[in-house]
PDB file of C-alpha atoms in Angstrom:
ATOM      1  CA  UNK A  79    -129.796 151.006   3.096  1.00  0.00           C
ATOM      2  CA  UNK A  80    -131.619 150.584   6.425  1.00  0.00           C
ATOM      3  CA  UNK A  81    -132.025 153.832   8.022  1.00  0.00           C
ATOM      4  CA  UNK A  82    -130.121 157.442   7.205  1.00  0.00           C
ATOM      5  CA  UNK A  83    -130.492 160.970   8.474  1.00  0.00           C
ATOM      6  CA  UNK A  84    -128.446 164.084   8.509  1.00  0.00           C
ATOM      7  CA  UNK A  85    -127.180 164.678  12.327  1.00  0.00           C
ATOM      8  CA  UNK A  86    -128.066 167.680  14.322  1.00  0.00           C
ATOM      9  CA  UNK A  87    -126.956 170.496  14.832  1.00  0.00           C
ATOM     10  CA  UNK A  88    -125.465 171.918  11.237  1.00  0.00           C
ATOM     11  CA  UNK A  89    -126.760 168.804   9.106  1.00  0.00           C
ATOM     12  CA  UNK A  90    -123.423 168.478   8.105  1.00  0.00           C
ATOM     13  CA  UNK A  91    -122.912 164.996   8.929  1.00  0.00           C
ATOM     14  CA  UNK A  92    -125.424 161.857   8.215  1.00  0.00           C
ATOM     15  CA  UNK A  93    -125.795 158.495   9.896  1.00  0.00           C
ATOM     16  CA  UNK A  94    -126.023 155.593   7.651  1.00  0.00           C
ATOM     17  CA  UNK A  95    -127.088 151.804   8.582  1.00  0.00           C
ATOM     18  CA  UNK A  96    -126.796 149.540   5.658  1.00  0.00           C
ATOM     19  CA  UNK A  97    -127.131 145.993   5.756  1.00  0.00           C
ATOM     20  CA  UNK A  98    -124.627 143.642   3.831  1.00  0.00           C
ATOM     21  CA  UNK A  99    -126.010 139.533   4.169  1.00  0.00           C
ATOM     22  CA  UNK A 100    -126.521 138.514   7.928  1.00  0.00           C
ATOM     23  CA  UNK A 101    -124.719 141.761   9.419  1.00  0.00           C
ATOM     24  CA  UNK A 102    -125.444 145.115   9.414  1.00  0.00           C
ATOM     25  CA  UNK A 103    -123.193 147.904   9.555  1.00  0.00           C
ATOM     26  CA  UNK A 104    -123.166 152.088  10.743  1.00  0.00           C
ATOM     27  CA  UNK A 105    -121.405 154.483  10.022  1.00  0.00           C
ATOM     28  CA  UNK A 106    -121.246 157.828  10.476  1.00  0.00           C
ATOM     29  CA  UNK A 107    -119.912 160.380   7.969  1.00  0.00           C
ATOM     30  CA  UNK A 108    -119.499 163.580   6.080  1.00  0.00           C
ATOM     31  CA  UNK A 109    -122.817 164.559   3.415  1.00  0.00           C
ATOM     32  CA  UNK A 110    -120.374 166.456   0.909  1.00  0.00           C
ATOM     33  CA  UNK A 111    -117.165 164.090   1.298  1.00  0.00           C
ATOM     34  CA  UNK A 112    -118.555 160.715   2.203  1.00  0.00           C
ATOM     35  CA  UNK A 113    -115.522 160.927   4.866  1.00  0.00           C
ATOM     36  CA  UNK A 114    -116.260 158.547   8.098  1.00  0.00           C
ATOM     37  CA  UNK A 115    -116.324 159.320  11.090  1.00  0.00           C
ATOM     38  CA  UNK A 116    -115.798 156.189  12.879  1.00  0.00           C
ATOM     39  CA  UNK A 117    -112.986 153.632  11.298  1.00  0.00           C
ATOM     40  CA  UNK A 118    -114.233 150.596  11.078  1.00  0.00           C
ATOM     41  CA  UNK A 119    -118.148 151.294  10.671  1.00  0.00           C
ATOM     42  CA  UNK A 120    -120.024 149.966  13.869  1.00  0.00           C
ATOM     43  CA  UNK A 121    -121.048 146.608  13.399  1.00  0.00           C
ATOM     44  CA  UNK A 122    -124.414 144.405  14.432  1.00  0.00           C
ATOM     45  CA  UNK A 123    -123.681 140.482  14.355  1.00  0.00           C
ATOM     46  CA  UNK A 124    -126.474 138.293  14.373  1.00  0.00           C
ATOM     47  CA  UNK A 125    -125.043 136.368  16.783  1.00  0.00           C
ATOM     48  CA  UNK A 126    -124.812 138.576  19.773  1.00  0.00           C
ATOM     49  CA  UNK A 127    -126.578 141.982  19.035  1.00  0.00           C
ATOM     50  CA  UNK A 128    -130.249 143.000  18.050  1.00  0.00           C
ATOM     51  CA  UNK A 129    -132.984 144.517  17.259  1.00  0.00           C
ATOM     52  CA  UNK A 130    -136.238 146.035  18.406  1.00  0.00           C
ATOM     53  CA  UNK A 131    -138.704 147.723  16.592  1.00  0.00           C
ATOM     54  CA  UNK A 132    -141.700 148.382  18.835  1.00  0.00           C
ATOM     55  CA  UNK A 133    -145.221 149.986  17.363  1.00  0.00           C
ATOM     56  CA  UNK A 134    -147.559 151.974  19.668  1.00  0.00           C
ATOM     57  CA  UNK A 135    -151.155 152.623  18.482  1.00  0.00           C
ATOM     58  CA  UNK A 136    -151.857 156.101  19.577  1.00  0.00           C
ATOM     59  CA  UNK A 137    -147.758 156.793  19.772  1.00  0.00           C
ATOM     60  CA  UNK A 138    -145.615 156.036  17.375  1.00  0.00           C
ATOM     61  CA  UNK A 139    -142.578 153.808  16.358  1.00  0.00           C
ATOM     62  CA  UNK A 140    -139.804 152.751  18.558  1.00  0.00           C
ATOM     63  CA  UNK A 141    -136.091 151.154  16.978  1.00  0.00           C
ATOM     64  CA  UNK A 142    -133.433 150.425  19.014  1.00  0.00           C
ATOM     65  CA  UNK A 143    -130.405 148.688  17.181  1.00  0.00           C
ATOM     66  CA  UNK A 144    -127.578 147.090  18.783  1.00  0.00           C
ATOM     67  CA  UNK A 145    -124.082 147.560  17.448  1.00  0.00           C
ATOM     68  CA  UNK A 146    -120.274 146.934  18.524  1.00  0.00           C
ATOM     69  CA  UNK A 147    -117.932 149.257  18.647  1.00  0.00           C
ATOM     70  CA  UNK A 148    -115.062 147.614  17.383  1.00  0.00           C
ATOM     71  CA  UNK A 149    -112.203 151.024  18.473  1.00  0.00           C
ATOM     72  CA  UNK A 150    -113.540 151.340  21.576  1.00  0.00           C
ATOM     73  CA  UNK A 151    -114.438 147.083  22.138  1.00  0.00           C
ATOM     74  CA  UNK A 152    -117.730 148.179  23.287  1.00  0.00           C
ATOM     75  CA  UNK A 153    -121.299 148.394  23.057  1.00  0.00           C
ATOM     76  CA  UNK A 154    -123.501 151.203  20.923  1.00  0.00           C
ATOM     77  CA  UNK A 155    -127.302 151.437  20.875  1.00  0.00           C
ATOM     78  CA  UNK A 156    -128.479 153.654  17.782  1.00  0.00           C
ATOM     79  CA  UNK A 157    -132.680 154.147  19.110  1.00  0.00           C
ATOM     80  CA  UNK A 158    -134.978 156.140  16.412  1.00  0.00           C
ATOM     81  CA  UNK A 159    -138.545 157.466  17.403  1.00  0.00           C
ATOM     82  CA  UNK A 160    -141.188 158.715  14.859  1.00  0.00           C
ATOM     83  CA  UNK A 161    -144.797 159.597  16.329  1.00  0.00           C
ATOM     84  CA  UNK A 162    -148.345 159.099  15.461  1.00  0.00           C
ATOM     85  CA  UNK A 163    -150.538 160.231  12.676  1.00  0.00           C
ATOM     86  CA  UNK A 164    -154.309 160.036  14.245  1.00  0.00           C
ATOM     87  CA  UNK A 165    -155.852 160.636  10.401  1.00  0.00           C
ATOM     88  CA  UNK A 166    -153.786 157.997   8.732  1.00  0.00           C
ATOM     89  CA  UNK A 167    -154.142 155.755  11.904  1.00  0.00           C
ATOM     90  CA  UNK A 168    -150.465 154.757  12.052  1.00  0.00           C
ATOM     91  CA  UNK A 169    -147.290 155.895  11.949  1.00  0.00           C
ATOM     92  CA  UNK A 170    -146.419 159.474  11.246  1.00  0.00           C
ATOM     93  CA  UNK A 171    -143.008 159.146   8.375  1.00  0.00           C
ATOM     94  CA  UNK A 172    -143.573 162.642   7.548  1.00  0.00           C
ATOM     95  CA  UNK A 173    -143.704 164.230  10.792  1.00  0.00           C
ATOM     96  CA  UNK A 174    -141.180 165.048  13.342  1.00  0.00           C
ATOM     97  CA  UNK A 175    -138.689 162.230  13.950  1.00  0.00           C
ATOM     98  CA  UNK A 176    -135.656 161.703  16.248  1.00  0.00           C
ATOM     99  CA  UNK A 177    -132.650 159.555  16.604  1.00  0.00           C
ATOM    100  CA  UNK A 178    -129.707 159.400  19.170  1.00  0.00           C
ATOM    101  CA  UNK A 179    -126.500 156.968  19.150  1.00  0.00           C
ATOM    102  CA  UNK A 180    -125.802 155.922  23.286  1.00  0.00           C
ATOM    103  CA  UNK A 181    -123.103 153.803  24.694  1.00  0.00           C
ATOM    104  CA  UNK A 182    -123.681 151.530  27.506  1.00  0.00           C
ATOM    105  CA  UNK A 183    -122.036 153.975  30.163  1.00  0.00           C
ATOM    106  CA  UNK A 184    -124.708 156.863  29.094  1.00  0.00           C
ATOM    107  CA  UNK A 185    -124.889 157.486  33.086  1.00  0.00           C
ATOM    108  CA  UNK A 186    -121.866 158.876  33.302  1.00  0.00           C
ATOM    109  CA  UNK A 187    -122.233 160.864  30.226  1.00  0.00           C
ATOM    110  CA  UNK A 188    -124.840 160.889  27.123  1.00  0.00           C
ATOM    111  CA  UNK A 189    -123.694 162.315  24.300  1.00  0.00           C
ATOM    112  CA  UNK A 190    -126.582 162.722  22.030  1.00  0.00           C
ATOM    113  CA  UNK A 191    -126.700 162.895  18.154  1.00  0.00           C
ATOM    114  CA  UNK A 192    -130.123 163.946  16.850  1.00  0.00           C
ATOM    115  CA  UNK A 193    -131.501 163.704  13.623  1.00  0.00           C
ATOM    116  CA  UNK A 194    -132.636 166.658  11.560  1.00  0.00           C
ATOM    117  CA  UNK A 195    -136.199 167.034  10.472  1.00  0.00           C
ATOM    118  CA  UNK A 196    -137.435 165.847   7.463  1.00  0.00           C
ATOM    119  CA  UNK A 197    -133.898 164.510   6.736  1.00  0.00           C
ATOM    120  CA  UNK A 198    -134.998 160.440   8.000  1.00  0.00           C
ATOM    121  CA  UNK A 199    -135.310 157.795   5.557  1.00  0.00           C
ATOM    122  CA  UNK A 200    -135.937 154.009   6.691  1.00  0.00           C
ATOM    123  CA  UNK A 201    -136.560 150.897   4.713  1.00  0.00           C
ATOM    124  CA  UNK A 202    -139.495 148.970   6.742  1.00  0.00           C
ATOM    125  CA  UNK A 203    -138.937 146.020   4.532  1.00  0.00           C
ATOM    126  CA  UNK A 204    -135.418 145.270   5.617  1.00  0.00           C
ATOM    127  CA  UNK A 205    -135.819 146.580   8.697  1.00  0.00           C
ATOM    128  CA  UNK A 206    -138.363 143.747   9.348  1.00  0.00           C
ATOM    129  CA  UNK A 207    -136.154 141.238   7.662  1.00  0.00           C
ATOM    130  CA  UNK A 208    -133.152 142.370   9.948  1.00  0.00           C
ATOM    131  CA  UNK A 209    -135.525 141.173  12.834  1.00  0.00           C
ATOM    132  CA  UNK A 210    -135.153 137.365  11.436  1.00  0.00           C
ATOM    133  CA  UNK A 211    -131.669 137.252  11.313  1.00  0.00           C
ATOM    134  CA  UNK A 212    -130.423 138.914  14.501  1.00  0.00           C
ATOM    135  CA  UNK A 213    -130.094 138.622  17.802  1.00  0.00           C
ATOM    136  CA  UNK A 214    -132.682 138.412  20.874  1.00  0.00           C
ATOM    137  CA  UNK A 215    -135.590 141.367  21.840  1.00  0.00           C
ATOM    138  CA  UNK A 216    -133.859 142.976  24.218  1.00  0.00           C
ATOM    139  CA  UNK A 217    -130.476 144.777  24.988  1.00  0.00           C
ATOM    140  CA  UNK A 218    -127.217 142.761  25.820  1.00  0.00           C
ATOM    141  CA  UNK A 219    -127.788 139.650  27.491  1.00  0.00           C
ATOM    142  CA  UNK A 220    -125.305 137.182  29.467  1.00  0.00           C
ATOM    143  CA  UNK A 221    -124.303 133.903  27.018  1.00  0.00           C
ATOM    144  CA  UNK A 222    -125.000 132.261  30.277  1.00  0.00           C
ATOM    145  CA  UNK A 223    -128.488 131.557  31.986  1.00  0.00           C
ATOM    146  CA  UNK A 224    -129.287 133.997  35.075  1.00  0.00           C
ATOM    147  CA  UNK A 225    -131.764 131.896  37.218  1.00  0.00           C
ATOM    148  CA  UNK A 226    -133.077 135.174  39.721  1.00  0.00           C
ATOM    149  CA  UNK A 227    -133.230 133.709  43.197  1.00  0.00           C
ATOM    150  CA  UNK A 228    -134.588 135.630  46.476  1.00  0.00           C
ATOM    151  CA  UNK A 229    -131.470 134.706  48.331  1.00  0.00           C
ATOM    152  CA  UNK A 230    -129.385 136.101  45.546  1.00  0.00           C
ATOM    153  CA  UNK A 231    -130.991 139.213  44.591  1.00  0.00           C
ATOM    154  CA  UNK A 232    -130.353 142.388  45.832  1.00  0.00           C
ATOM    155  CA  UNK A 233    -129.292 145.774  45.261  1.00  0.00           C
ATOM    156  CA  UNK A 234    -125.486 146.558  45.548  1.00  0.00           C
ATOM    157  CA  UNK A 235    -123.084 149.588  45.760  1.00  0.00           C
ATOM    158  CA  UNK A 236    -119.855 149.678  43.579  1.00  0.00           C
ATOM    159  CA  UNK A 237    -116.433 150.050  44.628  1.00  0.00           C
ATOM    160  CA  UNK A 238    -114.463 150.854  41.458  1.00  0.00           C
ATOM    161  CA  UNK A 239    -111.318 152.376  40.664  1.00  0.00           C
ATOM    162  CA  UNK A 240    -111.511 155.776  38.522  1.00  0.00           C
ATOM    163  CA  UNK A 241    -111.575 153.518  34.765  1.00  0.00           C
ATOM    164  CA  UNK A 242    -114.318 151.495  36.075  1.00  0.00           C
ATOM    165  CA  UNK A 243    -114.903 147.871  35.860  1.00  0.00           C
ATOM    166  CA  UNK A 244    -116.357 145.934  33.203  1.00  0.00           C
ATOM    167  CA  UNK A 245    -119.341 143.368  32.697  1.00  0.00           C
ATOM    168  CA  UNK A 246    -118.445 140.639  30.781  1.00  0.00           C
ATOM    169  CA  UNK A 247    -120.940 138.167  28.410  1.00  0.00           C
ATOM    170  CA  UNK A 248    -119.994 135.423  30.750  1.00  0.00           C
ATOM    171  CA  UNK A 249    -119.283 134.944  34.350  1.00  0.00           C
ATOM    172  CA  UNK A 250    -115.899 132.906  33.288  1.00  0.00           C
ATOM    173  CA  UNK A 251    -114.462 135.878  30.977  1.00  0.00           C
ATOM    174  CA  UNK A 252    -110.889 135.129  28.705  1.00  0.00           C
ATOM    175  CA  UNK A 253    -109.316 137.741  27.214  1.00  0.00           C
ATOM    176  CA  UNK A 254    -111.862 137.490  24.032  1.00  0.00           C
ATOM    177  CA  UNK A 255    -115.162 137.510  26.023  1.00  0.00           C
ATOM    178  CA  UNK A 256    -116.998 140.623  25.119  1.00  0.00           C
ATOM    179  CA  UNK A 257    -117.669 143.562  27.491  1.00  0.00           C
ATOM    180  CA  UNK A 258    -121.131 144.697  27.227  1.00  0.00           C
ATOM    181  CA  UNK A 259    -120.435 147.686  29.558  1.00  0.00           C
ATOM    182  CA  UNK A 260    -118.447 149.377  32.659  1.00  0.00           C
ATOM    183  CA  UNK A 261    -119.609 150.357  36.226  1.00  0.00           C
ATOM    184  CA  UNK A 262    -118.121 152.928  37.810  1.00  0.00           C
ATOM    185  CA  UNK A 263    -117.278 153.862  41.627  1.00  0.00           C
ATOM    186  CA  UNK A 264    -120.682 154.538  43.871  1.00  0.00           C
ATOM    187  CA  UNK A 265    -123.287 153.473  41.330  1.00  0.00           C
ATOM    188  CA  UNK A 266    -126.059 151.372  42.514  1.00  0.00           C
ATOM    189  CA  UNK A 267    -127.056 148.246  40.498  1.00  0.00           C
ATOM    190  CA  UNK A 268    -129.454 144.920  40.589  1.00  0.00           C
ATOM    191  CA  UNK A 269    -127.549 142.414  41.426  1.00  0.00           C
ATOM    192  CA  UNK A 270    -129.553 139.320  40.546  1.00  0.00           C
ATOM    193  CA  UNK A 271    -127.415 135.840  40.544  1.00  0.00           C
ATOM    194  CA  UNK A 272    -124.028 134.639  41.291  1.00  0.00           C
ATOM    195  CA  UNK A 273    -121.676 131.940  40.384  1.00  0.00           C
ATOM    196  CA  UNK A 274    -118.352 131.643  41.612  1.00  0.00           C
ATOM    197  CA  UNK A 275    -116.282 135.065  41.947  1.00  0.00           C
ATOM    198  CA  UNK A 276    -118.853 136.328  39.619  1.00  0.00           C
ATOM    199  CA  UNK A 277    -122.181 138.602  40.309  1.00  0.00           C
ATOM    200  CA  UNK A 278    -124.961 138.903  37.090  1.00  0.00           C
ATOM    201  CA  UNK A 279    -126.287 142.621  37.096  1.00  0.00           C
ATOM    202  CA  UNK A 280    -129.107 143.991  35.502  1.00  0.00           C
ATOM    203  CA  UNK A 281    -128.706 147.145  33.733  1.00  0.00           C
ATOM    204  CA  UNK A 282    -131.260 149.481  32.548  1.00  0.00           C
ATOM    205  CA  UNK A 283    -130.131 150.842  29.331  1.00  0.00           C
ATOM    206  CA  UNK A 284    -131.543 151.717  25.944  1.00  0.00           C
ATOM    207  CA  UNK A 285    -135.463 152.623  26.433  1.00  0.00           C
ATOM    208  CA  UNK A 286    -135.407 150.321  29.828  1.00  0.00           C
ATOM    209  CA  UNK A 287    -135.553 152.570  32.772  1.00  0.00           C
ATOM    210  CA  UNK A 288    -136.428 150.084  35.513  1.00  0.00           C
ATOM    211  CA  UNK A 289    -134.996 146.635  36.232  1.00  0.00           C
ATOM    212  CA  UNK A 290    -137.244 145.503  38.996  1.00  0.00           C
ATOM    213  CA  UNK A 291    -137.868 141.807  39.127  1.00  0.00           C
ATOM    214  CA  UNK A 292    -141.524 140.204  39.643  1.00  0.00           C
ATOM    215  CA  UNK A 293    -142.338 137.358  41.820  1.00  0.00           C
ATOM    216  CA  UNK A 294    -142.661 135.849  38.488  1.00  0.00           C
ATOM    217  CA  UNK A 295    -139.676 136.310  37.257  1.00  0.00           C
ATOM    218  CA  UNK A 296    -138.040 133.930  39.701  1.00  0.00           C
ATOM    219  CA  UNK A 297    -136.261 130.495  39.376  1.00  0.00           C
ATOM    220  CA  UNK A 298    -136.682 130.838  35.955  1.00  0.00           C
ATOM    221  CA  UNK A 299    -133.918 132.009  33.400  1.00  0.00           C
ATOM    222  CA  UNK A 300    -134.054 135.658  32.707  1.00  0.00           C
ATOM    223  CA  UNK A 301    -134.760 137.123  29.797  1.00  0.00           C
ATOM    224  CA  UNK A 302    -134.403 141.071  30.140  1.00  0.00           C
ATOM    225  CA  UNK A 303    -136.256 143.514  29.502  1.00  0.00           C
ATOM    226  CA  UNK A 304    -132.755 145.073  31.017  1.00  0.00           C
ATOM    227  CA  UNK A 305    -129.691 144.314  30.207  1.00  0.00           C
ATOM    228  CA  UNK A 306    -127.595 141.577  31.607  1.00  0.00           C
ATOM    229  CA  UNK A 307    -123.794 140.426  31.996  1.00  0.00           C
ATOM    230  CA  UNK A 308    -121.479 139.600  34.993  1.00  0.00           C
ATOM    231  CA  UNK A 309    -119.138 141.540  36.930  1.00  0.00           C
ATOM    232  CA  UNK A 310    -116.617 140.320  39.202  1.00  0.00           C
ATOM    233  CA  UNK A 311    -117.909 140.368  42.982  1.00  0.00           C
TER     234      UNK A 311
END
């Protein structure tokens, strides 16, 4: 077992992330009955999701855990936040502590799952040995290399139909290329390379609120902190 808690607002329900070899899977079900709520389990493959565990002096502990959705073929971020204990000089696991499941489109609509208190448990050990095995620091990133150019970046309004339209790991998508995400109709977004029919974007999702780029960050492959993919122009 990685993490667990009971979910907001009756307790009646508990999130469990259990690792089995190089993948880890959650799943969300019933306390009394054991019965899940989501068929398959989310799953995180080392390959293409991740990790980040992030510790503040002075704050507190941030996770964020990348999963795939397998019903819905898309992205989930489960993010968990515990705060500070200034006697103990570290982190607070008997104080308050929170935890919310988010999908990529969470600015359309954020349905949030909180944990109960005193109802967390977390194995740091496998936690940590989770961060070996999987994939990048960051959130979703394009298989391809986004090389940020000042003729090529921009910001850029979408024109969408009502369903949206996705943003694909690879700016030469088949029909098995995953979808980190969708953008929908009037949203602004960083637009920040382009190859062929195909724009990268930059997306600011998980605990990443800004996705400005620095003169540094130019001609060089980018490597997040926001999230990446390609969308048709």
């Amino acid at each position: 077992m990685v993490f667990q808690c009971a979910v907001a607002p009756d307790g009646g329900d508990q999130i469990t992330v259990c690792r089995d070899g190089d993948m880890a899977f959650l799943s969300r079900h019933t306390r009394d009955t054991g019965a899940m709520f989501y068929d398959p389990p989310l799953t995180m493959d080392p390959t293409r999701d991740y990790y980040v565990e992030e510790v503040t002096e002075g704050t507190g502990l941030s996770i964020a855990m990348g999963f795939w959705d397998p019903n819905r073929d898309t992205a989930a971020i489960l993010q968990f936040r515990a705060g500070w204990d200034d006697e103990a000089d570290d982190v607070d696991i008997n104080g308050p502590m929170e935890m919310w499941l988010q999908s990529p489109d969470w600015q359309q609509q954020v349905d949030q799952v909180l944990c109960r208190p005193n109802t967390v448990q977390y194995d740091a050990d496998v936690m940590f040995d989770l961060t070996l095995d999987c994939g990048p620091m960051g959130q979703f990133y394009s298989t391809e290399n986004i090389l940020p150019e000042p003729s090529l970046v921009g910001r850029a309004r979408v024109s969408a139909p009502d369903d949206g339209i996705p943003v694909y790991a690879s700016s030469q998508p088949n029909a098995s290329t995953p979808r980190w995400a969708r953008l929908y109709d009037w949203w602004d977004v960083d637009v920040i390379d382009r190859m062929g029919d195909f724009s990268a974007v930059a997306l600011p999702q998980g605990f990443v609120s800004d996705c400005v780029l620095r003169p540094d960050d130019l001609f060089q492959p980018y490597i997040g902190p926001c999230s990446t993919g390609w969308v048709e122009t």
